[in-house]
């Protein structure tokens, strides 16, 4: 159930094409909507806000890959409908998050379902955000079909959504973060929407796969 809290090939290619369009749209937007400081200059964004938005772009990117698989692999129309809803919603959200990064003068990350690129000891590597599937889990989801796909999709998407809620919790627990209007709305909407979807997916699991 929803937690209480204080406050690869074909599907991948399809999702990359959607993400490329999002990146192009985000790169061309004006900074007019960005936070403003004295004199109308763009205010510096809180590092935790930037980290949250950048990480959520990659988090959403993997959800697009997962939801794209349902078109060919799902056994149930209900799963395909759920996956399509997730895909449409998170595609739009990626575009808005990229726009915010551009508005505050931050690099617009290219969405990657493999996670965020981080540098440690002079070496870059990809770091999965909370709840994101490992390459092995994603490959397992890609291999399955029918009823087994439906079950695994629900279990993995619940895991994925729970990770997004953890990211929101971390943001709001950081001093000074989450105050910007866009960040607050994005984080709050993520918590409400994905929390509601977790409840819906858990009910679907319980109804179809629980014992007699």
C-alpha positions as protocol buffer text, in pm:
chain_id: "A"
residue {
  index: 1
  type: UNK
  ca { x: 0 y: 0 z: 0 }
}
residue {
  index: 2
  type: UNK
  ca { x: 94 y: 365 z: -34 }
}
residue {
  index: 3
  type: UNK
  ca { x: 329 y: 483 z: 237 }
}
residue {
  index: 4
  type: UNK
  ca { x: 250 y: 764 z: 475 }
}
residue {
  index: 5
  type: UNK
  ca { x: 511 y: 1043 z: 482 }
}
residue {
  index: 6
  type: UNK
  ca { x: 561 y: 1375 z: 662 }
}
residue {
  index: 7
  type: UNK
  ca { x: 452 y: 1634 z: 432 }
}
residue {
  index: 8
  type: UNK
  ca { x: 1532 y: -321 z: -2450 }
}
residue {
  index: 9
  type: UNK
  ca { x: 1568 y: -301 z: -2825 }
}
residue {
  index: 10
  type: UNK
  ca { x: 1237 y: -200 z: -2984 }
}
residue {
  index: 11
  type: UNK
  ca { x: 1093 y: -35 z: -2677 }
}
residue {
  index: 12
  type: UNK
  ca { x: 1422 y: 138 z: -2606 }
}
residue {
  index: 13
  type: UNK
  ca { x: 1445 y: 278 z: -2960 }
}
residue {
  index: 14
  type: UNK
  ca { x: 1088 y: 405 z: -2940 }
}
residue {
  index: 15
  type: UNK
  ca { x: 1147 y: 573 z: -2605 }
}
residue {
  index: 16
  type: UNK
  ca { x: 1475 y: 730 z: -2719 }
}
residue {
  index: 17
  type: UNK
  ca { x: 1294 y: 892 z: -3011 }
}
residue {
  index: 18
  type: UNK
  ca { x: 1040 y: 1042 z: -2770 }
}
residue {
  index: 19
  type: UNK
  ca { x: 1315 y: 1159 z: -2536 }
}
residue {
  index: 20
  type: UNK
  ca { x: 1511 y: 1317 z: -2817 }
}
residue {
  index: 21
  type: UNK
  ca { x: 1208 y: 1526 z: -2903 }
}
residue {
  index: 22
  type: UNK
  ca { x: 1178 y: 1628 z: -2539 }
}
residue {
  index: 23
  type: UNK
  ca { x: 1542 y: 1733 z: -2528 }
}
residue {
  index: 24
  type: UNK
  ca { x: 1505 y: 1942 z: -2841 }
}
residue {
  index: 25
  type: UNK
  ca { x: 1196 y: 2111 z: -2701 }
}
residue {
  index: 26
  type: UNK
  ca { x: 1366 y: 2180 z: -2368 }
}
residue {
  index: 27
  type: UNK
  ca { x: 1680 y: 2321 z: -2529 }
}
residue {
  index: 28
  type: UNK
  ca { x: 1493 y: 2591 z: -2714 }
}
residue {
  index: 29
  type: UNK
  ca { x: 1284 y: 2740 z: -2436 }
}
residue {
  index: 30
  type: UNK
  ca { x: 1325 y: 3088 z: -2292 }
}
residue {
  index: 31
  type: UNK
  ca { x: 1451 y: 3150 z: -1941 }
}
residue {
  index: 32
  type: UNK
  ca { x: 1160 y: 3387 z: -1885 }
}
residue {
  index: 33
  type: UNK
  ca { x: 988 y: 3142 z: -1652 }
}
residue {
  index: 34
  type: UNK
  ca { x: 1294 y: 3081 z: -1436 }
}
residue {
  index: 35
  type: UNK
  ca { x: 1338 y: 3198 z: -1076 }
}
residue {
  index: 36
  type: UNK
  ca { x: 1437 y: 3564 z: -1066 }
}
residue {
  index: 37
  type: UNK
  ca { x: 1666 y: 3750 z: -829 }
}
residue {
  index: 38
  type: UNK
  ca { x: 1719 y: 4125 z: -780 }
}
residue {
  index: 39
  type: UNK
  ca { x: 1709 y: 4321 z: -1105 }
}
residue {
  index: 40
  type: UNK
  ca { x: 1536 y: 4039 z: -1292 }
}
residue {
  index: 41
  type: UNK
  ca { x: 1844 y: 3819 z: -1316 }
}
residue {
  index: 42
  type: UNK
  ca { x: 1804 y: 3442 z: -1304 }
}
residue {
  index: 43
  type: UNK
  ca { x: 1837 y: 3327 z: -943 }
}
residue {
  index: 44
  type: UNK
  ca { x: 2077 y: 3044 z: -866 }
}
residue {
  index: 45
  type: UNK
  ca { x: 1893 y: 2715 z: -816 }
}
residue {
  index: 46
  type: UNK
  ca { x: 1940 y: 2513 z: -499 }
}
residue {
  index: 47
  type: UNK
  ca { x: 2181 y: 2224 z: -572 }
}
residue {
  index: 48
  type: UNK
  ca { x: 1934 y: 1973 z: -425 }
}
residue {
  index: 49
  type: UNK
  ca { x: 1661 y: 2103 z: -658 }
}
residue {
  index: 50
  type: UNK
  ca { x: 1890 y: 2056 z: -958 }
}
residue {
  index: 51
  type: UNK
  ca { x: 1990 y: 1708 z: -841 }
}
residue {
  index: 52
  type: UNK
  ca { x: 1625 y: 1611 z: -789 }
}
residue {
  index: 53
  type: UNK
  ca { x: 1513 y: 1731 z: -1131 }
}
residue {
  index: 54
  type: UNK
  ca { x: 1812 y: 1583 z: -1314 }
}
residue {
  index: 55
  type: UNK
  ca { x: 1769 y: 1251 z: -1136 }
}
residue {
  index: 56
  type: UNK
  ca { x: 1395 y: 1247 z: -1199 }
}
residue {
  index: 57
  type: UNK
  ca { x: 1450 y: 1299 z: -1572 }
}
residue {
  index: 58
  type: UNK
  ca { x: 1656 y: 978 z: -1582 }
}
residue {
  index: 59
  type: UNK
  ca { x: 1408 y: 805 z: -1352 }
}
residue {
  index: 60
  type: UNK
  ca { x: 1125 y: 894 z: -1589 }
}
residue {
  index: 61
  type: UNK
  ca { x: 1335 y: 785 z: -1888 }
}
residue {
  index: 62
  type: UNK
  ca { x: 1346 y: 431 z: -1756 }
}
residue {
  index: 63
  type: UNK
  ca { x: 971 y: 435 z: -1690 }
}
residue {
  index: 64
  type: UNK
  ca { x: 922 y: 518 z: -2060 }
}
residue {
  index: 65
  type: UNK
  ca { x: 1123 y: 211 z: -2157 }
}
residue {
  index: 66
  type: UNK
  ca { x: 928 y: -8 z: -1917 }
}
residue {
  index: 67
  type: UNK
  ca { x: 589 y: 123 z: -2028 }
}
residue {
  index: 68
  type: UNK
  ca { x: 678 y: 94 z: -2397 }
}
residue {
  index: 69
  type: UNK
  ca { x: 726 y: -280 z: -2354 }
}
residue {
  index: 70
  type: UNK
  ca { x: 361 y: -324 z: -2262 }
}
residue {
  index: 71
  type: UNK
  ca { x: 244 y: -251 z: -2617 }
}
residue {
  index: 72
  type: UNK
  ca { x: 388 y: -583 z: -2739 }
}
residue {
  index: 73
  type: UNK
  ca { x: 444 y: -787 z: -2422 }
}
residue {
  index: 74
  type: UNK
  ca { x: 137 y: -730 z: -2204 }
}
residue {
  index: 75
  type: UNK
  ca { x: -137 y: -989 z: -2184 }
}
residue {
  index: 76
  type: UNK
  ca { x: -399 y: -755 z: -2045 }
}
residue {
  index: 77
  type: UNK
  ca { x: -562 y: -449 z: -2193 }
}
residue {
  index: 78
  type: UNK
  ca { x: -569 y: -297 z: -1844 }
}
residue {
  index: 79
  type: UNK
  ca { x: -190 y: -317 z: -1825 }
}
residue {
  index: 80
  type: UNK
  ca { x: -151 y: -161 z: -2170 }
}
residue {
  index: 81
  type: UNK
  ca { x: -384 y: 124 z: -2070 }
}
residue {
  index: 82
  type: UNK
  ca { x: -194 y: 182 z: -1745 }
}
residue {
  index: 83
  type: UNK
  ca { x: 140 y: 175 z: -1926 }
}
residue {
  index: 84
  type: UNK
  ca { x: 20 y: 420 z: -2191 }
}
residue {
  index: 85
  type: UNK
  ca { x: -101 y: 660 z: -1922 }
}
residue {
  index: 86
  type: UNK
  ca { x: 237 y: 645 z: -1748 }
}
residue {
  index: 87
  type: UNK
  ca { x: 419 y: 693 z: -2078 }
}
residue {
  index: 88
  type: UNK
  ca { x: 220 y: 1000 z: -2182 }
}
residue {
  index: 89
  type: UNK
  ca { x: 233 y: 1163 z: -1841 }
}
residue {
  index: 90
  type: UNK
  ca { x: 602 y: 1114 z: -1781 }
}
residue {
  index: 91
  type: UNK
  ca { x: 697 y: 1221 z: -2134 }
}
residue {
  index: 92
  type: UNK
  ca { x: 528 y: 1556 z: -2068 }
}
residue {
  index: 93
  type: UNK
  ca { x: 694 y: 1582 z: -1728 }
}
residue {
  index: 94
  type: UNK
  ca { x: 1040 y: 1525 z: -1876 }
}
residue {
  index: 95
  type: UNK
  ca { x: 985 y: 1816 z: -2113 }
}
residue {
  index: 96
  type: UNK
  ca { x: 882 y: 2047 z: -1828 }
}
residue {
  index: 97
  type: UNK
  ca { x: 1175 y: 1941 z: -1610 }
}
residue {
  index: 98
  type: UNK
  ca { x: 1419 y: 1999 z: -1895 }
}
residue {
  index: 99
  type: UNK
  ca { x: 1265 y: 2342 z: -1947 }
}
residue {
  index: 100
  type: UNK
  ca { x: 1319 y: 2429 z: -1581 }
}
residue {
  index: 101
  type: UNK
  ca { x: 1686 y: 2329 z: -1602 }
}
residue {
  index: 102
  type: UNK
  ca { x: 1729 y: 2556 z: -1902 }
}
residue {
  index: 103
  type: UNK
  ca { x: 1542 y: 2837 z: -1728 }
}
residue {
  index: 104
  type: UNK
  ca { x: 1780 y: 2835 z: -1431 }
}
residue {
  index: 105
  type: UNK
  ca { x: 2090 y: 2807 z: -1649 }
}
residue {
  index: 106
  type: UNK
  ca { x: 2171 y: 2444 z: -1569 }
}
residue {
  index: 107
  type: UNK
  ca { x: 2278 y: 2186 z: -1830 }
}
residue {
  index: 108
  type: UNK
  ca { x: 1983 y: 2004 z: -1983 }
}
residue {
  index: 109
  type: UNK
  ca { x: 2058 y: 1637 z: -1926 }
}
residue {
  index: 110
  type: UNK
  ca { x: 1997 y: 1387 z: -2202 }
}
residue {
  index: 111
  type: UNK
  ca { x: 1750 y: 1141 z: -2049 }
}
residue {
  index: 112
  type: UNK
  ca { x: 1907 y: 802 z: -1985 }
}
residue {
  index: 113
  type: UNK
  ca { x: 1718 y: 493 z: -1865 }
}
residue {
  index: 114
  type: UNK
  ca { x: 2052 y: 368 z: -1729 }
}
residue {
  index: 115
  type: UNK
  ca { x: 2067 y: 643 z: -1467 }
}
residue {
  index: 116
  type: UNK
  ca { x: 2261 y: 959 z: -1390 }
}
residue {
  index: 117
  type: UNK
  ca { x: 2622 y: 997 z: -1493 }
}
residue {
  index: 118
  type: UNK
  ca { x: 2842 y: 1070 z: -1190 }
}
residue {
  index: 119
  type: UNK
  ca { x: 3215 y: 1124 z: -1156 }
}
residue {
  index: 120
  type: UNK
  ca { x: 3404 y: 947 z: -880 }
}
residue {
  index: 121
  type: UNK
  ca { x: 3780 y: 942 z: -860 }
}
residue {
  index: 122
  type: UNK
  ca { x: 3805 y: 1097 z: -1203 }
}
residue {
  index: 123
  type: UNK
  ca { x: 3599 y: 816 z: -1358 }
}
residue {
  index: 124
  type: UNK
  ca { x: 3245 y: 863 z: -1488 }
}
residue {
  index: 125
  type: UNK
  ca { x: 2987 y: 595 z: -1422 }
}
residue {
  index: 126
  type: UNK
  ca { x: 2609 y: 565 z: -1435 }
}
residue {
  index: 127
  type: UNK
  ca { x: 2424 y: 565 z: -1105 }
}
residue {
  index: 128
  type: UNK
  ca { x: 2073 y: 426 z: -1075 }
}
residue {
  index: 129
  type: UNK
  ca { x: 1829 y: 653 z: -894 }
}
residue {
  index: 130
  type: UNK
  ca { x: 1617 y: 500 z: -612 }
}
residue {
  index: 131
  type: UNK
  ca { x: 1379 y: 231 z: -735 }
}
residue {
  index: 132
  type: UNK
  ca { x: 1524 y: 208 z: -1085 }
}
residue {
  index: 133
  type: UNK
  ca { x: 1557 y: -139 z: -1235 }
}
residue {
  index: 134
  type: UNK
  ca { x: 1897 y: -296 z: -1278 }
}
residue {
  index: 135
  type: UNK
  ca { x: 1997 y: -399 z: -1632 }
}
residue {
  index: 136
  type: UNK
  ca { x: 1918 y: -758 z: -1535 }
}
residue {
  index: 137
  type: UNK
  ca { x: 1568 y: -668 z: -1415 }
}
residue {
  index: 138
  type: UNK
  ca { x: 1499 y: -465 z: -1727 }
}
residue {
  index: 139
  type: UNK
  ca { x: 1616 y: -754 z: -1947 }
}
residue {
  index: 140
  type: UNK
  ca { x: 1392 y: -993 z: -1752 }
}
residue {
  index: 141
  type: UNK
  ca { x: 1093 y: -766 z: -1811 }
}
residue {
  index: 142
  type: UNK
  ca { x: 1174 y: -746 z: -2181 }
}
residue {
  index: 143
  type: UNK
  ca { x: 1184 y: -1127 z: -2209 }
}
residue {
  index: 144
  type: UNK
  ca { x: 848 y: -1196 z: -2049 }
}
residue {
  index: 145
  type: UNK
  ca { x: 513 y: -1210 z: -2224 }
}
residue {
  index: 146
  type: UNK
  ca { x: 146 y: -1230 z: -2133 }
}
residue {
  index: 147
  type: UNK
  ca { x: 36 y: -1285 z: -1776 }
}
residue {
  index: 148
  type: UNK
  ca { x: 393 y: -1315 z: -1647 }
}
residue {
  index: 149
  type: UNK
  ca { x: 480 y: -978 z: -1800 }
}
residue {
  index: 150
  type: UNK
  ca { x: 172 y: -822 z: -1641 }
}
residue {
  index: 151
  type: UNK
  ca { x: 268 y: -944 z: -1295 }
}
residue {
  index: 152
  type: UNK
  ca { x: 632 y: -842 z: -1331 }
}
residue {
  index: 153
  type: UNK
  ca { x: 541 y: -505 z: -1479 }
}
residue {
  index: 154
  type: UNK
  ca { x: 322 y: -424 z: -1180 }
}
residue {
  index: 155
  type: UNK
  ca { x: 583 y: -538 z: -929 }
}
residue {
  index: 156
  type: UNK
  ca { x: 865 y: -350 z: -1099 }
}
residue {
  index: 157
  type: UNK
  ca { x: 665 y: -34 z: -1160 }
}
residue {
  index: 158
  type: UNK
  ca { x: 562 y: -27 z: -794 }
}
residue {
  index: 159
  type: UNK
  ca { x: 932 y: -57 z: -705 }
}
residue {
  index: 160
  type: UNK
  ca { x: 1009 y: 221 z: -953 }
}
residue {
  index: 161
  type: UNK
  ca { x: 738 y: 453 z: -819 }
}
residue {
  index: 162
  type: UNK
  ca { x: 841 y: 387 z: -458 }
}
residue {
  index: 163
  type: UNK
  ca { x: 1187 y: 509 z: -553 }
}
residue {
  index: 164
  type: UNK
  ca { x: 1040 y: 832 z: -686 }
}
residue {
  index: 165
  type: UNK
  ca { x: 863 y: 886 z: -353 }
}
residue {
  index: 166
  type: UNK
  ca { x: 1198 y: 833 z: -177 }
}
residue {
  index: 167
  type: UNK
  ca { x: 1349 y: 1102 z: -399 }
}
residue {
  index: 168
  type: UNK
  ca { x: 1072 y: 1342 z: -300 }
}
residue {
  index: 169
  type: UNK
  ca { x: 1126 y: 1263 z: 69 }
}
residue {
  index: 170
  type: UNK
  ca { x: 1499 y: 1331 z: 33 }
}
residue {
  index: 171
  type: UNK
  ca { x: 1433 y: 1661 z: -143 }
}
residue {
  index: 172
  type: UNK
  ca { x: 1196 y: 1793 z: 123 }
}
residue {
  index: 173
  type: UNK
  ca { x: 1429 y: 1675 z: 401 }
}
residue {
  index: 174
  type: UNK
  ca { x: 1709 y: 1894 z: 260 }
}
residue {
  index: 175
  type: UNK
  ca { x: 1740 y: 2237 z: 419 }
}
residue {
  index: 176
  type: UNK
  ca { x: 1640 y: 2512 z: 176 }
}
residue {
  index: 177
  type: UNK
  ca { x: 1536 y: 2275 z: -103 }
}
residue {
  index: 178
  type: UNK
  ca { x: 1193 y: 2236 z: -260 }
}
residue {
  index: 179
  type: UNK
  ca { x: 1101 y: 2603 z: -207 }
}
residue {
  index: 180
  type: UNK
  ca { x: 1099 y: 2708 z: -573 }
}
residue {
  index: 181
  type: UNK
  ca { x: 740 y: 2707 z: -700 }
}
residue {
  index: 182
  type: UNK
  ca { x: 809 y: 2467 z: -988 }
}
residue {
  index: 183
  type: UNK
  ca { x: 1012 y: 2228 z: -772 }
}
residue {
  index: 184
  type: UNK
  ca { x: 751 y: 2223 z: -497 }
}
residue {
  index: 185
  type: UNK
  ca { x: 469 y: 2158 z: -744 }
}
residue {
  index: 186
  type: UNK
  ca { x: 664 y: 1892 z: -935 }
}
residue {
  index: 187
  type: UNK
  ca { x: 768 y: 1707 z: -620 }
}
residue {
  index: 188
  type: UNK
  ca { x: 420 y: 1731 z: -466 }
}
residue {
  index: 189
  type: UNK
  ca { x: 251 y: 1615 z: -787 }
}
residue {
  index: 190
  type: UNK
  ca { x: 500 y: 1329 z: -818 }
}
residue {
  index: 191
  type: UNK
  ca { x: 423 y: 1216 z: -466 }
}
residue {
  index: 192
  type: UNK
  ca { x: 47 y: 1238 z: -513 }
}
residue {
  index: 193
  type: UNK
  ca { x: 27 y: 1092 z: -864 }
}
residue {
  index: 194
  type: UNK
  ca { x: 277 y: 810 z: -823 }
}
residue {
  index: 195
  type: UNK
  ca { x: 148 y: 731 z: -476 }
}
residue {
  index: 196
  type: UNK
  ca { x: -201 y: 694 z: -622 }
}
residue {
  index: 197
  type: UNK
  ca { x: -67 y: 474 z: -902 }
}
residue {
  index: 198
  type: UNK
  ca { x: 110 y: 253 z: -647 }
}
residue {
  index: 199
  type: UNK
  ca { x: -224 y: 200 z: -473 }
}
residue {
  index: 200
  type: UNK
  ca { x: -392 y: 119 z: -807 }
}
residue {
  index: 201
  type: UNK
  ca { x: -119 y: -124 z: -914 }
}
residue {
  index: 202
  type: UNK
  ca { x: -117 y: -297 z: -576 }
}
residue {
  index: 203
  type: UNK
  ca { x: -491 y: -352 z: -603 }
}
residue {
  index: 204
  type: UNK
  ca { x: -442 y: -497 z: -951 }
}
residue {
  index: 205
  type: UNK
  ca { x: -178 y: -734 z: -815 }
}
residue {
  index: 206
  type: UNK
  ca { x: -393 y: -839 z: -522 }
}
residue {
  index: 207
  type: UNK
  ca { x: -697 y: -899 z: -742 }
}
residue {
  index: 208
  type: UNK
  ca { x: -518 y: -1107 z: -1005 }
}
residue {
  index: 209
  type: UNK
  ca { x: -237 y: -1286 z: -826 }
}
residue {
  index: 210
  type: UNK
  ca { x: -339 y: -1334 z: -463 }
}
residue {
  index: 211
  type: UNK
  ca { x: -448 y: -1676 z: -349 }
}
residue {
  index: 212
  type: UNK
  ca { x: -812 y: -1794 z: -337 }
}
